[in-house]
Each structure stands twice: as structure tokens, then as C-alpha cells.
């Protein structure tokens, strides 16, 4: 409910005192999931489309899907289907395992909920999607490439199941920035308009044009402005109308506008970077509804059902990653004087000059020149920053907070695409944080460090550690989308504990922990590297330990090592001095 509050620190304390179903103690790091927030996001999206439809006289409806790729966890997908039941909310799959998840979860959905089958497909994928139709699910096979149609025809004949198909349009409308790099006319997915019309003609010749019922597009995640939302929907609606009017695809019912509904990670509402969008749910929904309504009315085509595959905007808010501090150590201060720093910068700068003559020397020379510029540029930038600190007298030390964390496993987008997430302490919020800290993880990797935060700062305001206050915890917010799926297991650190928290009746901050599961244990992570843990590790260690007559000591240690998470356990952080 709006205004309802839950004290995160109390949730962490309670979670750490909780045991899992198999009687293990919950360990850090952990994800706190709030399914109430998931439900609220889903309701808000539907309310936004309902208002846009009602206010504009749109003569059809909104019926969306959740793209499973955004968070494949059982509880999340099942919650989505459950919360969306009355809205015929469905699922989108982009691979065979995702399709299997969607098929099983949608057996609990309202009949007619979409099962959108996206992604590149082989005969097995298409046969599975057809079998979903035979099971009574509303599976729609969205063709990414013309060739997929031949497989659909072949498998449909083989299984005796008629498909419903959609086509993914490759639009000319593009979004700027990282997420738009695979879209546009040379994009990786879908078909250009002319190719779509060819497919329609091919279906017509076979008397199967009635198979074609949906047009899909996805211009990329984090669409920055409603202008682009509008332009993309309008361009796609134009293709939709041509399919109906020019190519006789009269069974067309649905325009699937894909994902891309963004969220405002940095709170600026500017749409100026990949961290922000300049709109909310209402403006997004109304841009799509208006664009499609106008195009269809102009062309005399009935308004289609509007679908979106909004993922990030549905799942991000409902979960936060909780990290525990292990120690806080001041970074060594720079010894150089301002003059020495300046002379180092000048030296690097002068070394750049003669290389400019080489840029005409062909591709290889250009590349090596660009590499040099990058390398020296970064060095000069670092030196310039140190110089500016010297000159402004900003000598406050920076503390490296070592956190019980693998950036690669928990916030992989920070590592891979420099995505920033809002982060803040959730301990001692009644005390002013007096130190400035960066976050260093426990992997043996220099990339395992967070030193860029929302707002452009290179440090977070943090508290000195003090064991008398207990553990010190930080939350990574808006992290419910993509992070778990993209996680990798550098150093064989892996996923976090997952704790589901629901607001309890009666309000006043009351909550209950509805489930708590440990993250993958060392045994589970090791086995993903093709070890048979008992045969290749357990028995081998046992044999050697017995030979050395130390098995009684080794056995419980090995068992504990294998059955707990790889992260540090029950670690007492020392006082910051
Ligand atoms: C085809 C498709 N649909 C939906 C989505 C979800 O996008 P978002 O999370 O930006 O809503 C994606 C993500 O890349 C996608 O590729």
C-alpha cells in the first residue's frame, strides 16, 4: 500500500535468525524479495493502460506478458502469473528452457493468456511451442527469420497441430545508447517491413494467412523518451495496417510492443543516459495507445489488442540485494606533490603528440593509436583527479569497504555494462555516515570493485565499522531484473540466499518471512564445473585423509565446506580505526 513501510534492518536480523526448510542457517549475501511490490507494479502497469484506453476511446484492450528472461526464478514467474490471473497476463519465452518454464506456469493462468515464443528457433523449439497449443495454451510462435516459417510448416504437418504465428518487425525507429545497439534496420532480430509482407504473401499462397495473428517489435531496453515509444508504436502500427489492408491478413489481432519500458535508476527523469527515462507508466501507456489508435483510424483498421513484454519495469523494484561489510581499510594516500603530478601529466601529454602523424598509416595503426589514446587518457584522468584533490585540499581518505560479495555474481550488470544501481547503507541510519567508501568484493579480480555510484560520485557515505553495533549492511536497490540470470561464478562464488518478505496484516511495519532459501552451496557450484563431487572430490579427499590418519578431523570440515555457501560465513568485521 502507498506509504506502508517495512524496516529493512529488522528484516535482515530476522532473516539471519531463520533456518531454511532443510534446517540450514540463512547466510549473507541475500536477496530480499517483496512480492507485494511485484503485485503493485503489475497492477500499476495495467491501471496505466486501462486509463489510456478509457481516456482515448481505444476500442480494444491491453493484455501483457512477462518476459521470463528478466527473472526466471520460480517464485517470481509463478507470482507474476498468479497476480496477473484476472488480467489474462501471460509469459514470453526466448529459449527452450524458458518455454518449458512458461508452459508449466501458464497452466495456472487464465485461458487465453499469451505464451509469446520469441528468439531463434530450431525444430525442437517449434515442436514444443506447437505442443503447448495442443495443451490448450495460447502459444504464438513469433518468427524472427523467414526460414523459421519452413520449420513451422514442417513441424505443424508432422504433429498435426495448426500454429498461430506472429512476426517480429525490425523497425527503423532506434533508441540511442547501449541498449539500442542491436536494433534499427541493420539490427540483429526480426524482419524489415518488405520481408514481413513477403512472408504474408507466402502464407496467403498456402491458404494459411489466418495463421498470422500478431506483429511484434522490441526496440531495446530502457527506451529513454515517450517520443521514441510513440514513433516505434506508430511505425509498427503502420506495418500492422498494411498487413491487414494490403495483404489481407484479416485475422490479425495483436500488436506486441515488446519490452523497453524503462525505469529511472538515477532519479533524474532526464532520459539523457542509459540510467534514466523521462516518463512514467502512464505516459508510456498513453503514447502507445495514442500512436496505434491514430494509425489504425487513419487506415480504417480495427484497433488491435495491445501487448507489451515489459520486464525491467515489472521486476526491478521488488527485490534488493543485501551485502555485509567485512572490513573498512583506508586507501593509501598519494605521496606525490602537486608539482610532481603536474609534471607526470605533462609527460604523458607530450608522449601523445608525435603519434598523431601515424593515423594515416592504415587500420592497424589507427587501432593502436586509439588504444594508446585510451590508455594514456585514463592515466591522465587519474592523475588529474589526484591533482585536483591536492589543489582543493580534499584530503579526506577514501576507505575500501570489503564486502561479502562477488560483483560478477550479484551485480553483474555493473561489471559488464557499467549499469549503476542505487545503493545505500541499511544499518545505523539514525547516525550520520562520516566516511567515504568504495565497495570491494572478495573475488581475486581487480574488476571486483564498485567505485561509481548514482549521481556520479566515486564513493558512498558510509559509517565506520564497529562490532558493538553488530553487522553493517548495504542494500543494492532496483536489482530485481536481469542480475540473477546474468550472474556468473567467478572464483566459484555464486548466488545469494533468497528471502521472501510479505507485509503482515495490521500495517505498522509488521512483516513476515514467508520463505528463506540458501544460495547454491559449494557442492552445487563445484558440480556445475562437471565434477562428480562425491566421486572426484569427496572420495579422493577421504582416501588421502585416511591414509594420513586425519579423516576424523577432515570429514566434518569437508562436509561443512560442501554444504554451505561459498561466501564468508559468520565473519566478525573488525572496528574501523
Ligand atoms: C524480445 C524482448 N522482449 C522483452 C524484453 C524485456 O525488455 P525490458 O526488460 O526492457 O522491458 C527483452 C529484453 O531485452 C526482449 O529482448
Tab-separated table of C-alpha atoms and ligand atoms in Angstrom, residues 67 69-70 92 118 144 168 189 216-218 220-222 258-262 309-313 481-482, ligand 1:
chain	number	residue	atom	x	y	z
A	67	UNK	CA	9.426	-11.878	-20.318
A	69	UNK	CA	14.410	-13.864	-19.243
A	70	UNK	CA	14.195	-10.929	-16.848
A	92	UNK	CA	7.216	-14.561	-23.025
A	118	UNK	CA	10.422	-15.353	-29.231
A	144	UNK	CA	12.470	-13.923	-36.123
A	168	UNK	CA	8.970	-9.725	-35.318
A	189	UNK	CA	16.498	-9.558	-34.820
A	216	UNK	CA	5.852	-7.894	-32.607
A	217	UNK	CA	8.674	-5.426	-32.195
A	218	UNK	CA	11.237	-4.685	-29.500
A	220	UNK	CA	15.617	-2.329	-26.915
A	221	UNK	CA	15.560	-1.955	-23.171
A	222	UNK	CA	15.325	1.409	-21.379
A	258	UNK	CA	7.942	-5.737	-26.735
A	259	UNK	CA	9.919	-4.559	-23.723
A	260	UNK	CA	11.746	-1.300	-23.193
A	261	UNK	CA	9.543	0.364	-20.597
A	262	UNK	CA	12.355	1.899	-18.593
A	309	UNK	CA	6.687	-7.557	-22.770
A	310	UNK	CA	7.710	-5.155	-20.008
A	311	UNK	CA	10.320	-6.850	-17.872
A	312	UNK	CA	12.698	-4.455	-16.140
A	313	UNK	CA	9.866	-2.138	-15.115
A	481	UNK	CA	15.664	-7.599	-13.123
A	482	UNK	CA	18.328	-9.474	-15.066
B	1	LIG	C1	12.149	-9.600	-27.129
B	1	LIG	C2	12.239	-8.958	-25.801
B	1	LIG	N1	11.120	-8.681	-25.122
B	1	LIG	C3	11.150	-8.104	-23.907
B	1	LIG	C4	12.335	-7.779	-23.308
B	1	LIG	C5	12.305	-7.119	-21.957
B	1	LIG	O1	12.740	-5.820	-22.042
B	1	LIG	P1	12.652	-4.819	-20.801
B	1	LIG	O2	13.200	-5.532	-19.635
B	1	LIG	O3	13.433	-3.655	-21.225
B	1	LIG	O4	11.213	-4.477	-20.616
B	1	LIG	C6	13.532	-8.040	-23.970
B	1	LIG	C7	14.807	-7.682	-23.344
B	1	LIG	O5	15.801	-7.467	-23.887
B	1	LIG	C8	13.484	-8.650	-25.256
B	1	LIG	O6	14.604	-8.929	-25.930
